[in-house]
C-alpha positions in Angstrom: -76.0 -74.4 63.1 -73.6 -76.1 60.9 -76.3 -76.4 58.3 -77.2 -72.7 58.4 -73.5 -71.8 58.2 -73.1 -73.9 55.2 -76.1 -72.4 53.5 -74.8 -69.0 54.4 -71.5 -69.8 52.9 -73.1 -71.1 49.7 -75.3 -67.9 49.5 -72.2 -65.7 50.0 -70.4 -67.5 47.3 -73.3 -67.0 44.9 -73.5 -63.3 45.7 -69.8 -62.9 45.2 -69.9 -64.6 41.8 -72.9 -62.6 40.8 -71.3 -59.3 41.9 -68.1 -60.1 40.1 -69.9 -60.9 36.9 -72.0 -57.7 37.1 -69.0 -55.6 38.0 -67.0 -56.7 35.0 -69.9 -55.9 32.8 -70.2 -52.4 34.2 -66.5 -51.7 33.9 -66.2 -51.2 37.6 -64.1 -53.1 40.1 -65.5 -54.6 43.3 -63.6 -55.7 46.3 -64.6 -58.3 48.8 -64.3 -57.0 52.3 -63.2 -59.0 55.3 -66.8 -59.5 56.4 -67.7 -60.8 52.9 -69.4 -57.6 51.8 -68.4 -56.0 48.5 -67.2 -52.4 48.0 -67.0 -50.7 44.6 -63.6 -49.2 43.9 -62.8 -46.2 41.8 -64.3 -46.5 38.3 -61.7 -48.0 35.9 -62.4 -45.5 33.2 -62.1 -42.7 35.6 -58.8 -44.1 36.8 -57.4 -44.4 33.3 -58.5 -40.9 32.6 -56.8 -39.9 35.7 -53.8 -41.9 34.6 -53.9 -40.3 31.2 -54.2 -37.0 32.9 -51.3 -37.8 35.1 -49.4 -39.0 32.1 -50.4 -35.8 30.2 -49.5 -33.8 33.2 -46.3 -35.6 33.3 -45.7 -35.0 29.6 -46.8 -31.5 30.0 -44.4 -31.0 32.9 -41.7 -32.7 30.8 -42.7 -30.6 27.8 -42.5 -27.5 29.9 -39.2 -28.7 31.4 -37.9 -29.3 27.9 -39.2 -26.0 26.8 -37.6 -24.4 29.8 -34.4 -26.2 29.1 -34.5 -25.1 25.5 -35.3 -21.6 26.6 -32.5 -21.9 29.0 -30.2 -23.3 26.4 -31.2 -20.6 24.0 -30.6 -18.0 26.6 -27.3 -19.6 27.4 -26.4 -19.7 23.8 -27.4 -16.1 23.3 -25.4 -15.3 26.4 -22.4 -17.1 24.9 -22.9 -15.4 21.6 -23.2 -12.0 23.2 -20.1 -12.9 25.3 -18.3 -14.0 22.2 -19.3 -10.8 20.4 -18.2 -8.8 23.4 -14.9 -10.6 23.3 -14.6 -10.0 19.6 -15.2 -6.3 20.2 -12.5 -6.4 22.9 -10.2 -8.3 20.6 -10.9 -6.0 17.7 -10.2 -3.0 19.9 -7.0 -4.6 21.1 -6.1 -5.3 17.5 -6.9 -1.9 16.4 -4.9 -0.5 19.3 -2.0 -2.6 18.1 -2.3 -1.2 14.6 -4.1 -4.2 13.0 -7.0 -3.5 10.8 -10.3 -5.5 11.1 -13.6 -6.0 9.3 -16.6 -4.7 11.1 -20.4 -4.5 10.6 -20.1 -1.1 8.9 -18.2 -2.7 6.0 -20.9 -5.4 5.6 -23.4 -2.8 4.6 -21.0 -0.9 2.4 -21.2 -1.0 -1.4 -18.7 -2.9 -3.5 -17.2 0.4 -4.6 -16.7 1.4 -1.0 -15.0 -1.9 -0.3 -12.7 -1.6 -3.3 -11.9 1.9 -2.3 -11.1 0.7 1.3 -9.0 -2.1 -0.2 -7.1 0.3 -2.4 -6.7 2.6 0.5 -5.2 -0.2 2.6 -2.9 -1.1 -0.2 -1.9 2.4 -0.5 -1.2 2.6 3.3 0.9 -0.6 3.2 2.8 0.6 0.1 3.6 3.9 2.0 4.7 1.9 5.0 7.0 -0.4 3.0 8.5 2.3 0.8 11.7 4.1 1.6 10.5 7.0 -0.5 8.8 9.9 1.3 7.2 13.1 0.1 9.6 15.0 2.4 12.6 13.6 0.6 11.5 13.3 -3.1 9.4 16.2 -4.3 8.9 18.8 -7.0 8.3 22.5 -6.3 8.1 25.8 -8.2 11.0 28.2 -7.9 10.5 30.1 -4.6 11.8 33.6 -4.0 14.5 32.3 -1.7 15.7 29.8 -4.3 15.5 32.4 -7.1 17.8 34.7 -5.1 20.4 31.9 -5.1 20.1 31.5 -8.9 19.9 35.2 -10.1 23.0 36.3 -11.9 24.4 32.7 -11.8 22.5 29.9 -13.5 19.6 32.3 -14.2 21.5 35.0 -16.1 20.3 38.5 -16.6 19.5 37.8 -20.3 17.7 34.5 -19.6 14.4 34.3 -21.5 13.2 31.1 -20.0 10.4 32.1 -17.7 11.0 31.3 -14.0 7.5 29.9 -14.0 8.6 27.2 -16.5 11.4 25.9 -14.2 11.0 23.4 -11.4 13.1 22.5 -8.3 13.4 18.8 -7.5 14.6 17.5 -4.2 15.9 13.9 -3.9 18.1 11.5 -1.9 20.9 9.7 -3.5 23.7 7.3 -2.5 27.4 7.9 -2.9 30.0 5.2 -3.7 30.3 4.4 0.0 26.6 3.8 0.3 25.9 6.9 2.4 22.6 8.7 1.8 23.0 12.2 0.6 20.6 15.1 0.0 20.3 16.2 -3.7 18.8 19.1 -5.5 18.4 20.2 -9.1 16.6 22.8 -11.2 15.1 21.7 -14.5 12.4 22.5 -17.0 8.9 21.6 -15.8 8.3 19.2 -18.8 11.0 16.8 -17.5 10.6 17.3 -13.7 8.4 14.2 -13.1 10.7 12.0 -15.3 13.7 13.1 -13.3 12.0 12.5 -10.0 11.1 8.9 -11.1 14.5 8.2 -12.4 16.3 9.4 -9.3 13.8 7.5 -7.1 14.7 4.2 -8.9 18.4 5.0 -8.8 18.2 5.6 -5.0 16.2 2.4 -4.4 18.8 0.5 -6.3 21.8 2.1 -4.4 23.1 3.6 -7.6 26.0 5.8 -6.7 25.9 9.6 -7.5 28.7 11.4 -5.7 27.2 14.9 -5.5 24.1 16.8 -6.6 23.9 20.4 -5.6 22.8 23.5 -7.6 25.4 24.6 -10.0 25.0 28.0 -8.4 27.2 26.7 -5.6 30.1 26.8 -8.1 29.2 30.2 -9.5 27.4 28.4 -12.4 30.8 27.5 -13.8 30.6 24.2 -15.6 34.2 23.3 -15.4 34.4 23.8 -11.6 31.1 21.9 -11.1 32.1 19.0 -13.3 35.5 18.7 -11.7 33.8 18.3 -8.3 31.8 15.5 -10.0 28.6 17.4 -9.4 25.5 16.3 -11.3 23.4 19.2 -12.6 20.8 20.3 -15.1 19.7 23.9 -15.7 22.3 26.5 -16.5 21.3 29.2 -18.9 23.7 29.7 -21.8 23.7 29.6 -25.6 25.5 27.2 -27.8 29.0 28.5 -28.6 29.1 30.8 -31.7 25.3 30.8 -32.0 22.3 32.5 -30.5 20.5 29.2 -29.8 19.7 28.4 -26.2 21.5 25.2 -25.3 19.6 22.3 -23.9 21.1 23.0 -20.5 20.0 26.6 -20.9 16.4 25.2 -21.5 16.7 22.9 -18.5 16.1 19.7 -20.6 19.7 18.2 -20.3 21.2 16.5 -17.3 24.8 15.6 -16.5 25.5 12.7 -14.2 28.8 12.1 -12.4 30.6 14.2 -15.0 34.2 13.8 -13.8 34.1 10.1 -14.5 32.0 10.5 -17.7 33.7 13.5 -19.5 32.8 15.3 -22.7 35.4 14.9 -25.5 35.8 16.1 -29.1 38.6 16.5 -31.6 38.9 20.2 -32.6 41.5 21.1 -35.2 43.5 18.0 -34.4 43.4 18.7 -30.7 41.4 16.6 -28.2 39.1 18.6 -26.0 38.2 17.1 -22.6 35.7 18.6 -20.2 36.3 18.6 -17.4 40.1 18.4 -18.0 40.5 16.3 -14.9 38.3 13.7 -16.5 40.9 12.7 -19.1 42.0 9.5 -17.3 38.4 8.2 -17.8 38.3 8.5 -21.6 39.2 4.8 -21.8 35.7 3.3 -21.6 37.0 -0.2 -21.6 38.6 0.4 -18.2 36.9 -0.5 -15.0 36.3 2.5 -12.6 33.6 3.8 -10.4 30.6 5.9 -11.5 31.1 4.9 -15.2 28.1 5.1 -17.4 27.7 2.7 -20.4 24.8 1.0 -22.1 24.6 -1.7 -19.4 24.3 0.9 -16.7 21.0 1.4 -14.8 21.2 5.1 -15.1 21.5 4.8 -18.9 18.6 2.4 -19.1 16.3 4.6 -17.0 17.0 7.8 -18.9 16.5 6.1 -22.3 13.2 4.6 -21.0 12.0 8.1 -20.2 12.7 9.4 -23.7 16.2 10.9 -23.2 19.1 10.6 -25.6 22.6 9.8 -24.4 25.7 11.8 -25.4 27.8 8.7 -25.3 26.1 7.5 -28.5 27.2 10.5 -30.5 29.7 10.0 -33.3 31.3 13.4 -33.9 31.8 13.9 -30.1 31.2 11.9 -27.0 29.5 13.2 -23.9 29.3 10.3 -21.5 27.8 12.3 -18.7 25.0 13.9 -20.8 21.3 12.9 -21.2 19.0 15.3 -23.1 15.6 15.5 -24.7 15.4 15.2 -28.5 16.0 18.1 -30.8 12.4 18.6 -31.7 11.5 19.3 -28.0 14.3 21.9 -27.8 13.2 23.5 -31.1 9.6 23.9 -29.8 10.8 25.5 -26.6 13.2 27.8 -28.4 10.4 28.9 -30.7 8.2 29.7 -27.7 10.9 31.8 -25.9 12.5 33.6 -28.9 
């Protein structure tokens, strides 16, 4: 029995060695059972393929997960973007409600000219916002029927040959010596209306003092009375003394500013003439007093820049209040109206 067991054991060992050798050659794996029999396991190649498949599956699942995460991230990003855009819209709406301008997608598709136009418009809006000048305070108009009724028989005499259509009414604001804002009005010829409007705008913005500016008709078109009240004026139809020539005031192309403090003076037959008479204390142009016009004065500089001449520069007479257009302008107008 011991011999048979020994032989059996030897045979079993031979079989095992043989099987092992054969299995490695086949690429399969054999397993020795408890009773000494062998059992072939899962084919190695098949296992690896399964492992590869599992790995591929794992990678595929990872890839899908990554893809899903990317998709999720993308969706999340888009959601954030949309949320941001929504917030931008809300912010822009709030800004526009608060009066703040904003860029929007409409302007992105606009042409350069449109953008320039928009920019210029914005600039214009800002300029209007910042300016103290308004079209309700500074403007030019034709002579209305109501205004003409105020002028008829006064500054617009019955023999006036300057057409009403050639005259203009200008409305302005001005400051007095105390810095108070006053309403001003003046009638002039249409060829100087825009110049006067610009001059008076600058004077107002620079707080230049003008005591009074109402139509001379308020004083019955009487020069002496108007000047004594220190009233600044322009149009008042009359001819030059001892001639038939329309004066420059009669044409509406001469302006008197603060006349009481800037009087007209001339020596006639050895006698000094002063107009207005109450302005005589202000003939001393070296003295310091309010409303005085000289060549350092802003009023002087603005009128000269706009092509006017100053009576204070005359030699045979001095008219410190007076600014007028040159003679050739007056001659052309006279030739038209005569």
